[in-house]
Short mmCIF file of N, CA and C in Angstrom, two decimals:
data_model
loop_
_atom_site.label_atom_id
_atom_site.label_comp_id
_atom_site.label_asym_id
_atom_site.label_seq_id
_atom_site.Cartn_x
_atom_site.Cartn_y
_atom_site.Cartn_z
N MET A 20 124.18 249.62 -129.23
CA MET A 20 123.02 250.47 -129.10
C MET A 20 122.46 250.32 -127.68
N THR A 21 122.04 251.42 -127.09
CA THR A 21 121.45 251.40 -125.76
C THR A 21 119.95 251.18 -125.87
N HIS A 22 119.47 250.19 -125.15
CA HIS A 22 118.04 249.86 -125.18
C HIS A 22 117.34 250.42 -123.95
N ARG A 23 116.05 250.65 -124.11
CA ARG A 23 115.19 251.04 -122.99
C ARG A 23 114.51 249.76 -122.52
N ILE A 24 114.81 249.36 -121.29
CA ILE A 24 114.37 248.07 -120.75
C ILE A 24 113.39 248.29 -119.62
N TYR A 25 112.23 247.68 -119.74
CA TYR A 25 111.24 247.72 -118.66
C TYR A 25 111.31 246.39 -117.93
N PHE A 26 111.70 246.44 -116.66
CA PHE A 26 111.80 245.23 -115.85
C PHE A 26 110.58 245.15 -114.93
N CYS A 27 109.94 243.98 -114.89
CA CYS A 27 108.79 243.74 -114.02
C CYS A 27 109.17 242.77 -112.91
N GLY A 28 108.72 243.07 -111.70
CA GLY A 28 108.90 242.17 -110.57
C GLY A 28 107.85 242.52 -109.52
N SER A 29 107.54 241.56 -108.70
CA SER A 29 106.50 241.74 -107.68
C SER A 29 106.87 242.83 -106.68
N ILE A 30 105.91 243.67 -106.36
CA ILE A 30 106.10 244.68 -105.32
C ILE A 30 105.12 244.40 -104.19
N ARG A 31 103.86 244.66 -104.39
CA ARG A 31 102.88 244.50 -103.31
C ARG A 31 102.49 243.05 -103.05
N ALA A 32 102.73 242.17 -104.01
CA ALA A 32 102.37 240.76 -103.82
C ALA A 32 103.45 239.98 -103.05
N GLY A 33 104.56 240.63 -102.76
CA GLY A 33 105.62 239.99 -102.00
C GLY A 33 106.99 240.41 -102.47
N ARG A 34 107.88 240.65 -101.52
CA ARG A 34 109.22 241.14 -101.83
C ARG A 34 110.29 240.07 -101.58
N GLN A 35 109.90 238.80 -101.56
CA GLN A 35 110.84 237.72 -101.30
C GLN A 35 112.01 237.71 -102.29
N ASP A 36 111.77 238.18 -103.51
CA ASP A 36 112.79 238.13 -104.56
C ASP A 36 113.48 239.47 -104.81
N ALA A 37 113.39 240.41 -103.88
CA ALA A 37 113.98 241.74 -104.08
C ALA A 37 115.47 241.66 -104.39
N GLU A 38 116.21 240.82 -103.67
CA GLU A 38 117.65 240.70 -103.93
C GLU A 38 117.90 240.12 -105.33
N LEU A 39 117.08 239.16 -105.72
CA LEU A 39 117.19 238.59 -107.06
C LEU A 39 116.93 239.68 -108.11
N TYR A 40 115.92 240.50 -107.89
CA TYR A 40 115.63 241.59 -108.83
C TYR A 40 116.84 242.51 -108.98
N GLN A 41 117.52 242.80 -107.88
CA GLN A 41 118.72 243.65 -107.94
C GLN A 41 119.77 243.01 -108.85
N ILE A 42 119.97 241.71 -108.73
CA ILE A 42 120.95 240.99 -109.55
C ILE A 42 120.55 241.04 -111.02
N LEU A 43 119.27 240.77 -111.30
CA LEU A 43 118.80 240.75 -112.69
C LEU A 43 118.90 242.14 -113.31
N ILE A 44 118.53 243.17 -112.56
CA ILE A 44 118.61 244.54 -113.06
C ILE A 44 120.05 244.90 -113.39
N LYS A 45 120.97 244.52 -112.54
CA LYS A 45 122.39 244.79 -112.80
C LYS A 45 122.83 244.11 -114.09
N LYS A 46 122.42 242.86 -114.30
CA LYS A 46 122.76 242.15 -115.54
C LYS A 46 122.16 242.86 -116.75
N LEU A 47 120.92 243.33 -116.63
CA LEU A 47 120.26 243.99 -117.75
C LEU A 47 120.88 245.35 -118.08
N GLN A 48 121.45 246.02 -117.09
CA GLN A 48 122.06 247.33 -117.31
C GLN A 48 123.23 247.25 -118.29
N LYS A 49 123.76 246.08 -118.51
CA LYS A 49 124.80 245.87 -119.52
C LYS A 49 124.28 246.20 -120.91
N TYR A 50 122.97 246.05 -121.10
CA TYR A 50 122.36 246.20 -122.42
C TYR A 50 121.65 247.54 -122.62
N GLY A 51 121.47 248.30 -121.55
CA GLY A 51 120.80 249.58 -121.72
C GLY A 51 120.27 250.14 -120.42
N LYS A 52 119.36 251.07 -120.54
CA LYS A 52 118.77 251.77 -119.40
C LYS A 52 117.58 250.97 -118.89
N VAL A 53 117.66 250.53 -117.64
CA VAL A 53 116.53 249.85 -117.01
C VAL A 53 115.64 250.93 -116.43
N LEU A 54 114.50 251.13 -117.05
CA LEU A 54 113.59 252.22 -116.66
C LEU A 54 113.04 252.03 -115.26
N THR A 55 112.93 250.79 -114.84
CA THR A 55 112.31 250.45 -113.56
C THR A 55 113.32 249.87 -112.58
N GLU A 56 114.50 250.46 -112.51
CA GLU A 56 115.52 249.91 -111.63
C GLU A 56 115.12 249.98 -110.15
N HIS A 57 114.13 250.80 -109.83
CA HIS A 57 113.65 250.89 -108.45
C HIS A 57 113.00 249.58 -107.97
N ILE A 58 112.64 248.69 -108.89
CA ILE A 58 112.04 247.41 -108.51
C ILE A 58 113.01 246.61 -107.62
N GLY A 59 114.29 246.86 -107.78
CA GLY A 59 115.29 246.17 -106.97
C GLY A 59 115.52 246.79 -105.60
N LEU A 60 114.92 247.94 -105.33
CA LEU A 60 115.07 248.57 -104.02
C LEU A 60 114.31 247.79 -102.96
N ASN A 61 114.72 247.92 -101.71
CA ASN A 61 114.00 247.25 -100.62
C ASN A 61 112.58 247.79 -100.47
N GLU A 62 112.39 249.08 -100.72
CA GLU A 62 111.06 249.70 -100.64
C GLU A 62 110.80 250.48 -101.94
N PRO A 63 110.47 249.79 -103.03
CA PRO A 63 110.30 250.47 -104.31
C PRO A 63 109.17 251.49 -104.33
N TRP A 64 108.24 251.37 -103.42
CA TRP A 64 107.13 252.33 -103.35
C TRP A 64 107.62 253.68 -102.81
N ASN A 65 108.86 253.75 -102.34
CA ASN A 65 109.46 255.00 -101.90
C ASN A 65 110.60 255.41 -102.83
N ALA A 66 110.53 255.01 -104.09
CA ALA A 66 111.57 255.32 -105.08
C ALA A 66 111.71 256.83 -105.25
N PRO A 67 112.88 257.28 -105.69
CA PRO A 67 113.11 258.72 -105.85
C PRO A 67 112.07 259.44 -106.72
N HIS A 68 111.58 258.80 -107.78
CA HIS A 68 110.60 259.48 -108.64
C HIS A 68 109.24 259.64 -107.94
N LEU A 69 109.09 259.05 -106.75
CA LEU A 69 107.84 259.19 -105.98
C LEU A 69 108.05 260.03 -104.72
N SER A 70 109.13 260.78 -104.68
CA SER A 70 109.49 261.52 -103.47
C SER A 70 108.49 262.62 -103.10
N GLY A 71 107.65 263.03 -104.03
CA GLY A 71 106.65 264.06 -103.73
C GLY A 71 105.44 263.53 -102.98
N PHE A 72 105.41 262.24 -102.71
CA PHE A 72 104.27 261.62 -102.03
C PHE A 72 104.67 261.15 -100.64
N THR A 73 103.67 260.80 -99.85
CA THR A 73 103.95 260.26 -98.52
C THR A 73 104.66 258.92 -98.65
N LEU A 74 105.44 258.57 -97.64
CA LEU A 74 106.13 257.29 -97.64
C LEU A 74 105.12 256.17 -97.49
N GLY A 75 105.45 255.01 -98.00
CA GLY A 75 104.58 253.86 -97.85
C GLY A 75 103.64 253.68 -99.03
N GLN A 76 102.56 252.94 -98.78
CA GLN A 76 101.61 252.60 -99.82
C GLN A 76 100.23 253.15 -99.45
N GLU A 77 99.25 252.81 -100.26
CA GLU A 77 97.85 253.16 -100.02
C GLU A 77 97.59 254.65 -100.09
N ASP A 78 98.17 255.30 -101.08
CA ASP A 78 97.93 256.70 -101.39
C ASP A 78 97.43 256.73 -102.82
N LEU A 79 96.14 257.06 -103.03
CA LEU A 79 95.53 256.97 -104.35
C LEU A 79 96.24 257.87 -105.36
N ALA A 80 96.62 259.08 -104.96
CA ALA A 80 97.32 259.98 -105.88
C ALA A 80 98.66 259.35 -106.30
N LYS A 81 99.33 258.74 -105.36
CA LYS A 81 100.61 258.06 -105.65
C LYS A 81 100.37 256.89 -106.60
N ASP A 82 99.32 256.11 -106.34
CA ASP A 82 99.00 254.98 -107.21
C ASP A 82 98.71 255.46 -108.64
N LYS A 83 98.01 256.57 -108.79
CA LYS A 83 97.73 257.11 -110.13
C LYS A 83 99.01 257.55 -110.81
N CYS A 84 99.92 258.13 -110.05
CA CYS A 84 101.22 258.53 -110.59
C CYS A 84 102.01 257.30 -111.04
N ILE A 85 102.00 256.26 -110.22
CA ILE A 85 102.70 255.02 -110.57
C ILE A 85 102.12 254.44 -111.86
N PHE A 86 100.80 254.40 -111.96
CA PHE A 86 100.15 253.87 -113.16
C PHE A 86 100.57 254.67 -114.40
N LYS A 87 100.50 255.98 -114.31
CA LYS A 87 100.85 256.84 -115.45
C LYS A 87 102.32 256.68 -115.83
N THR A 88 103.19 256.74 -114.83
CA THR A 88 104.62 256.61 -115.09
C THR A 88 104.94 255.25 -115.70
N ASP A 89 104.41 254.19 -115.11
CA ASP A 89 104.73 252.85 -115.59
C ASP A 89 104.17 252.58 -116.99
N THR A 90 102.97 253.02 -117.27
CA THR A 90 102.42 252.79 -118.61
C THR A 90 103.18 253.62 -119.66
N ASP A 91 103.62 254.81 -119.28
CA ASP A 91 104.46 255.61 -120.19
C ASP A 91 105.79 254.91 -120.45
N TRP A 92 106.40 254.40 -119.38
CA TRP A 92 107.67 253.68 -119.54
C TRP A 92 107.47 252.43 -120.39
N LEU A 93 106.39 251.70 -120.16
CA LEU A 93 106.12 250.50 -120.96
C LEU A 93 105.98 250.86 -122.44
N ALA A 94 105.26 251.91 -122.72
CA ALA A 94 105.04 252.33 -124.10
C ALA A 94 106.36 252.73 -124.77
N SER A 95 107.27 253.31 -124.00
CA SER A 95 108.53 253.78 -124.58
C SER A 95 109.63 252.71 -124.58
N ALA A 96 109.41 251.61 -123.92
CA ALA A 96 110.44 250.57 -123.80
C ALA A 96 110.67 249.85 -125.13
N ASP A 97 111.91 249.43 -125.32
CA ASP A 97 112.25 248.60 -126.48
C ASP A 97 111.96 247.14 -126.20
N VAL A 98 112.02 246.78 -124.91
CA VAL A 98 111.90 245.38 -124.52
C VAL A 98 111.40 245.31 -123.08
N VAL A 99 110.70 244.23 -122.76
CA VAL A 99 110.19 243.99 -121.41
C VAL A 99 110.78 242.68 -120.90
N VAL A 100 111.28 242.71 -119.67
CA VAL A 100 111.79 241.51 -119.00
C VAL A 100 111.03 241.40 -117.69
N ALA A 101 110.37 240.26 -117.47
CA ALA A 101 109.55 240.09 -116.28
C ALA A 101 109.95 238.84 -115.51
N GLU A 102 110.20 238.99 -114.22
CA GLU A 102 110.43 237.84 -113.35
C GLU A 102 109.06 237.45 -112.82
N CYS A 103 108.57 236.28 -113.22
CA CYS A 103 107.18 235.88 -112.98
C CYS A 103 107.01 234.82 -111.90
N THR A 104 108.05 234.47 -111.19
CA THR A 104 107.94 233.38 -110.22
C THR A 104 107.00 233.75 -109.09
N GLN A 105 107.12 234.94 -108.53
CA GLN A 105 106.23 235.41 -107.46
C GLN A 105 104.95 235.95 -108.11
N PRO A 106 103.82 235.26 -107.96
CA PRO A 106 102.58 235.73 -108.59
C PRO A 106 102.26 237.16 -108.16
N SER A 107 101.90 237.99 -109.15
CA SER A 107 101.65 239.39 -108.90
C SER A 107 100.64 239.93 -109.90
N LEU A 108 99.58 240.56 -109.40
CA LEU A 108 98.59 241.19 -110.28
C LEU A 108 99.23 242.30 -111.10
N GLY A 109 100.13 243.06 -110.47
CA GLY A 109 100.80 244.16 -111.18
C GLY A 109 101.64 243.66 -112.34
N VAL A 110 102.44 242.62 -112.10
CA VAL A 110 103.27 242.07 -113.18
C VAL A 110 102.36 241.52 -114.28
N GLY A 111 101.29 240.85 -113.91
CA GLY A 111 100.35 240.35 -114.91
C GLY A 111 99.75 241.48 -115.75
N PHE A 112 99.40 242.58 -115.10
CA PHE A 112 98.85 243.74 -115.82
C PHE A 112 99.90 244.29 -116.78
N GLU A 113 101.13 244.45 -116.28
CA GLU A 113 102.21 244.98 -117.12
C GLU A 113 102.46 244.08 -118.33
N LEU A 114 102.42 242.77 -118.11
CA LEU A 114 102.64 241.85 -119.22
C LEU A 114 101.50 241.93 -120.24
N GLY A 115 100.28 242.05 -119.78
CA GLY A 115 99.16 242.22 -120.70
C GLY A 115 99.29 243.49 -121.52
N PHE A 116 99.72 244.55 -120.88
CA PHE A 116 99.94 245.84 -121.55
C PHE A 116 101.05 245.68 -122.60
N ALA A 117 102.14 245.03 -122.22
CA ALA A 117 103.26 244.82 -123.15
C ALA A 117 102.82 243.94 -124.32
N TRP A 118 102.03 242.91 -124.04
CA TRP A 118 101.54 242.01 -125.09
C TRP A 118 100.68 242.79 -126.08
N LYS A 119 99.81 243.63 -125.57
CA LYS A 119 98.93 244.43 -126.44
C LYS A 119 99.74 245.38 -127.33
N LEU A 120 100.87 245.87 -126.80
CA LEU A 120 101.74 246.76 -127.58
C LEU A 120 102.72 245.98 -128.46
N ASN A 121 102.66 244.65 -128.40
CA ASN A 121 103.55 243.77 -129.16
C ASN A 121 105.03 244.04 -128.85
N LYS A 122 105.31 244.27 -127.57
CA LYS A 122 106.69 244.51 -127.13
C LYS A 122 107.44 243.18 -127.06
N PRO A 123 108.67 243.15 -127.53
CA PRO A 123 109.48 241.95 -127.28
C PRO A 123 109.56 241.72 -125.77
N THR A 124 109.22 240.52 -125.33
CA THR A 124 109.08 240.25 -123.90
C THR A 124 109.74 238.92 -123.54
N LEU A 125 110.50 238.97 -122.45
CA LEU A 125 111.12 237.78 -121.89
C LEU A 125 110.54 237.56 -120.51
N CYS A 126 109.84 236.45 -120.32
CA CYS A 126 109.27 236.09 -119.03
C CYS A 126 110.18 235.06 -118.37
N LEU A 127 110.63 235.37 -117.17
CA LEU A 127 111.55 234.51 -116.43
C LEU A 127 110.78 233.78 -115.34
N TYR A 128 111.10 232.50 -115.17
CA TYR A 128 110.36 231.71 -114.19
C TYR A 128 111.25 230.64 -113.59
N ARG A 129 111.25 230.55 -112.27
CA ARG A 129 111.97 229.51 -111.55
C ARG A 129 110.98 228.42 -111.16
N PRO A 130 111.04 227.25 -111.80
CA PRO A 130 110.12 226.17 -111.43
C PRO A 130 110.37 225.76 -109.98
N LEU A 131 109.32 225.63 -109.24
CA LEU A 131 109.43 225.25 -107.84
C LEU A 131 109.22 223.75 -107.71
N ASN A 132 110.16 223.07 -107.10
CA ASN A 132 110.07 221.62 -106.86
C ASN A 132 109.84 220.83 -108.15
N GLY A 133 110.50 221.23 -109.22
CA GLY A 133 110.41 220.48 -110.47
C GLY A 133 109.05 220.56 -111.14
N THR A 134 108.30 221.64 -110.92
CA THR A 134 106.95 221.75 -111.45
C THR A 134 106.88 222.17 -112.91
N GLY A 135 108.00 222.49 -113.53
CA GLY A 135 107.95 223.01 -114.90
C GLY A 135 107.21 224.33 -114.90
N THR A 136 106.25 224.48 -115.78
CA THR A 136 105.48 225.73 -115.81
C THR A 136 104.16 225.60 -115.08
N ALA A 137 103.96 224.55 -114.31
CA ALA A 137 102.67 224.32 -113.64
C ALA A 137 102.25 225.49 -112.77
N GLY A 138 103.20 226.21 -112.20
CA GLY A 138 102.86 227.35 -111.35
C GLY A 138 102.74 228.65 -112.11
N LEU A 139 103.00 228.64 -113.40
CA LEU A 139 102.94 229.84 -114.22
C LEU A 139 101.57 229.92 -114.90
N SER A 140 100.96 231.08 -114.87
CA SER A 140 99.62 231.26 -115.43
C SER A 140 99.55 230.86 -116.90
N ALA A 141 98.45 230.24 -117.29
CA ALA A 141 98.22 229.89 -118.70
C ALA A 141 98.16 231.15 -119.56
N MET A 142 97.83 232.28 -118.96
CA MET A 142 97.80 233.54 -119.71
C MET A 142 99.22 233.97 -120.10
N ILE A 143 100.21 233.50 -119.38
CA ILE A 143 101.60 233.78 -119.71
C ILE A 143 102.12 232.72 -120.69
N THR A 144 101.95 231.44 -120.33
CA THR A 144 102.47 230.38 -121.20
C THR A 144 101.75 230.35 -122.54
N GLY A 145 100.48 230.67 -122.54
CA GLY A 145 99.70 230.64 -123.79
C GLY A 145 99.98 231.81 -124.72
N ALA A 146 100.69 232.82 -124.25
CA ALA A 146 100.98 234.00 -125.07
C ALA A 146 102.27 233.86 -125.87
N ALA A 147 102.98 232.75 -125.71
CA ALA A 147 104.27 232.58 -126.38
C ALA A 147 104.13 232.83 -127.88
N SER A 148 105.09 233.57 -128.43
CA SER A 148 105.09 233.93 -129.86
C SER A 148 106.51 234.31 -130.24
N ASP A 149 106.69 234.84 -131.44
CA ASP A 149 108.02 235.28 -131.87
C ASP A 149 108.56 236.39 -130.98
N SER A 150 107.67 237.20 -130.43
CA SER A 150 108.14 238.32 -129.61
C SER A 150 107.97 238.07 -128.11
N TRP A 151 107.49 236.90 -127.74
CA TRP A 151 107.19 236.58 -126.33
C TRP A 151 107.85 235.26 -125.98
N THR A 152 108.82 235.30 -125.08
CA THR A 152 109.60 234.11 -124.75
C THR A 152 109.52 233.83 -123.25
N ILE A 153 109.46 232.57 -122.90
CA ILE A 153 109.48 232.15 -121.50
C ILE A 153 110.76 231.36 -121.27
N THR A 154 111.49 231.74 -120.24
CA THR A 154 112.74 231.07 -119.92
C THR A 154 112.69 230.58 -118.48
N HIS A 155 112.94 229.30 -118.29
CA HIS A 155 113.02 228.71 -116.96
C HIS A 155 114.48 228.75 -116.51
N TYR A 156 114.68 228.96 -115.22
CA TYR A 156 116.05 228.98 -114.69
C TYR A 156 116.00 228.65 -113.21
N ASN A 157 117.15 228.33 -112.67
CA ASN A 157 117.27 228.09 -111.23
C ASN A 157 118.13 229.14 -110.56
N GLU A 158 119.19 229.58 -111.26
CA GLU A 158 120.12 230.57 -110.72
C GLU A 158 120.28 231.72 -111.71
N PRO A 159 120.47 232.94 -111.23
CA PRO A 159 120.59 234.10 -112.12
C PRO A 159 121.66 233.97 -113.20
N ASP A 160 122.77 233.32 -112.90
CA ASP A 160 123.84 233.20 -113.90
C ASP A 160 123.41 232.39 -115.12
N GLU A 161 122.39 231.58 -114.96
CA GLU A 161 121.86 230.81 -116.10
C GLU A 161 121.19 231.71 -117.12
N LEU A 162 120.91 232.96 -116.77
CA LEU A 162 120.18 233.87 -117.65
C LEU A 162 121.08 234.68 -118.58
N ASP A 163 122.39 234.62 -118.38
CA ASP A 163 123.29 235.41 -119.22
C ASP A 163 123.06 235.12 -120.70
N GLN A 164 122.95 233.86 -121.05
CA GLN A 164 122.75 233.49 -122.45
C GLN A 164 121.37 233.94 -122.95
N ALA A 165 120.35 233.81 -122.12
CA ALA A 165 119.00 234.25 -122.52
C ALA A 165 118.98 235.75 -122.77
N PHE A 166 119.66 236.52 -121.92
CA PHE A 166 119.72 237.98 -122.11
C PHE A 166 120.48 238.31 -123.40
N GLU A 167 121.59 237.64 -123.61
CA GLU A 167 122.39 237.88 -124.82
C GLU A 167 121.56 237.60 -126.07
N GLN A 168 120.84 236.48 -126.07
CA GLN A 168 120.00 236.12 -127.23
C GLN A 168 118.88 237.13 -127.43
N LEU A 169 118.26 237.57 -126.34
CA LEU A 169 117.18 238.55 -126.43
C LEU A 169 117.66 239.83 -127.10
N PHE A 170 118.79 240.34 -126.67
CA PHE A 170 119.26 241.62 -127.20
C PHE A 170 119.88 241.48 -128.58
N GLN A 171 120.45 240.33 -128.90
CA GLN A 171 120.91 240.09 -130.28
C GLN A 171 119.72 240.06 -131.23
N LYS A 172 118.66 239.38 -130.82
CA LYS A 172 117.45 239.30 -131.64
C LYS A 172 116.84 240.70 -131.81
N LEU A 173 116.84 241.47 -130.75
CA LEU A 173 116.31 242.84 -130.81
C LEU A 173 117.12 243.68 -131.80
N GLU A 174 118.44 243.54 -131.77
CA GLU A 174 119.30 244.27 -132.71
C GLU A 174 119.02 243.85 -134.15
N LEU A 175 118.89 242.53 -134.39
CA LEU A 175 118.60 242.06 -135.73
C LEU A 175 117.27 242.59 -136.24
N THR A 176 116.28 242.60 -135.37
CA THR A 176 114.96 243.10 -135.75
C THR A 176 115.03 244.58 -136.09
N LYS A 177 115.73 245.36 -135.26
CA LYS A 177 115.86 246.80 -135.52
C LYS A 177 116.61 247.05 -136.82
N ASN A 178 117.68 246.29 -137.04
CA ASN A 178 118.46 246.49 -138.26
C ASN A 178 117.68 246.12 -139.50
N SER A 179 116.90 245.04 -139.45
CA SER A 179 116.12 244.64 -140.63
C SER A 179 114.97 245.61 -140.88
N ASN A 180 114.45 246.23 -139.83
CA ASN A 180 113.38 247.21 -140.00
C ASN A 180 113.90 248.54 -140.52
N SER A 181 115.18 248.82 -140.35
CA SER A 181 115.73 250.11 -140.78
C SER A 181 116.22 250.08 -142.23
N GLN A 182 116.27 248.88 -142.84
CA GLN A 182 116.72 248.76 -144.21
C GLN A 182 115.56 249.00 -145.17
N CYS A 183 115.87 249.58 -146.32
CA CYS A 183 114.82 249.89 -147.32
C CYS A 183 114.43 248.66 -148.09
#
């Protein structure tokens, strides 16, 4: 089954992990349509779906379009995957929105200097539940099993919900 996947990653708070986002998005495409594949672009604010606006940032009409598009995509997504290592207000907002919608969510975090989750917001770690998982990793290849488990669990949930 093809899933609708909403991927979150820092844009305006820093693009240090843009190449990592590209790798993660490619891995996720194995499981379905990544609605936000533009997050992996070098300049996601100039993504094709925003071509009707001026290039760059700081355009209020463009920001409103981004908000509407992203919240629509979040609402329609089957699952949310967020790379949370680079602190970002936008990713935090998206995660809060996903949490409120009770979306199955996988939060990815690379502990820096052996800090565990010390650098991850308590609003993220404290939200852990059956549908909200936090996975620590150092290298992208370590996530293959976490992705497989996420989508297997999603399939099981869908199948059990479709039975009478």
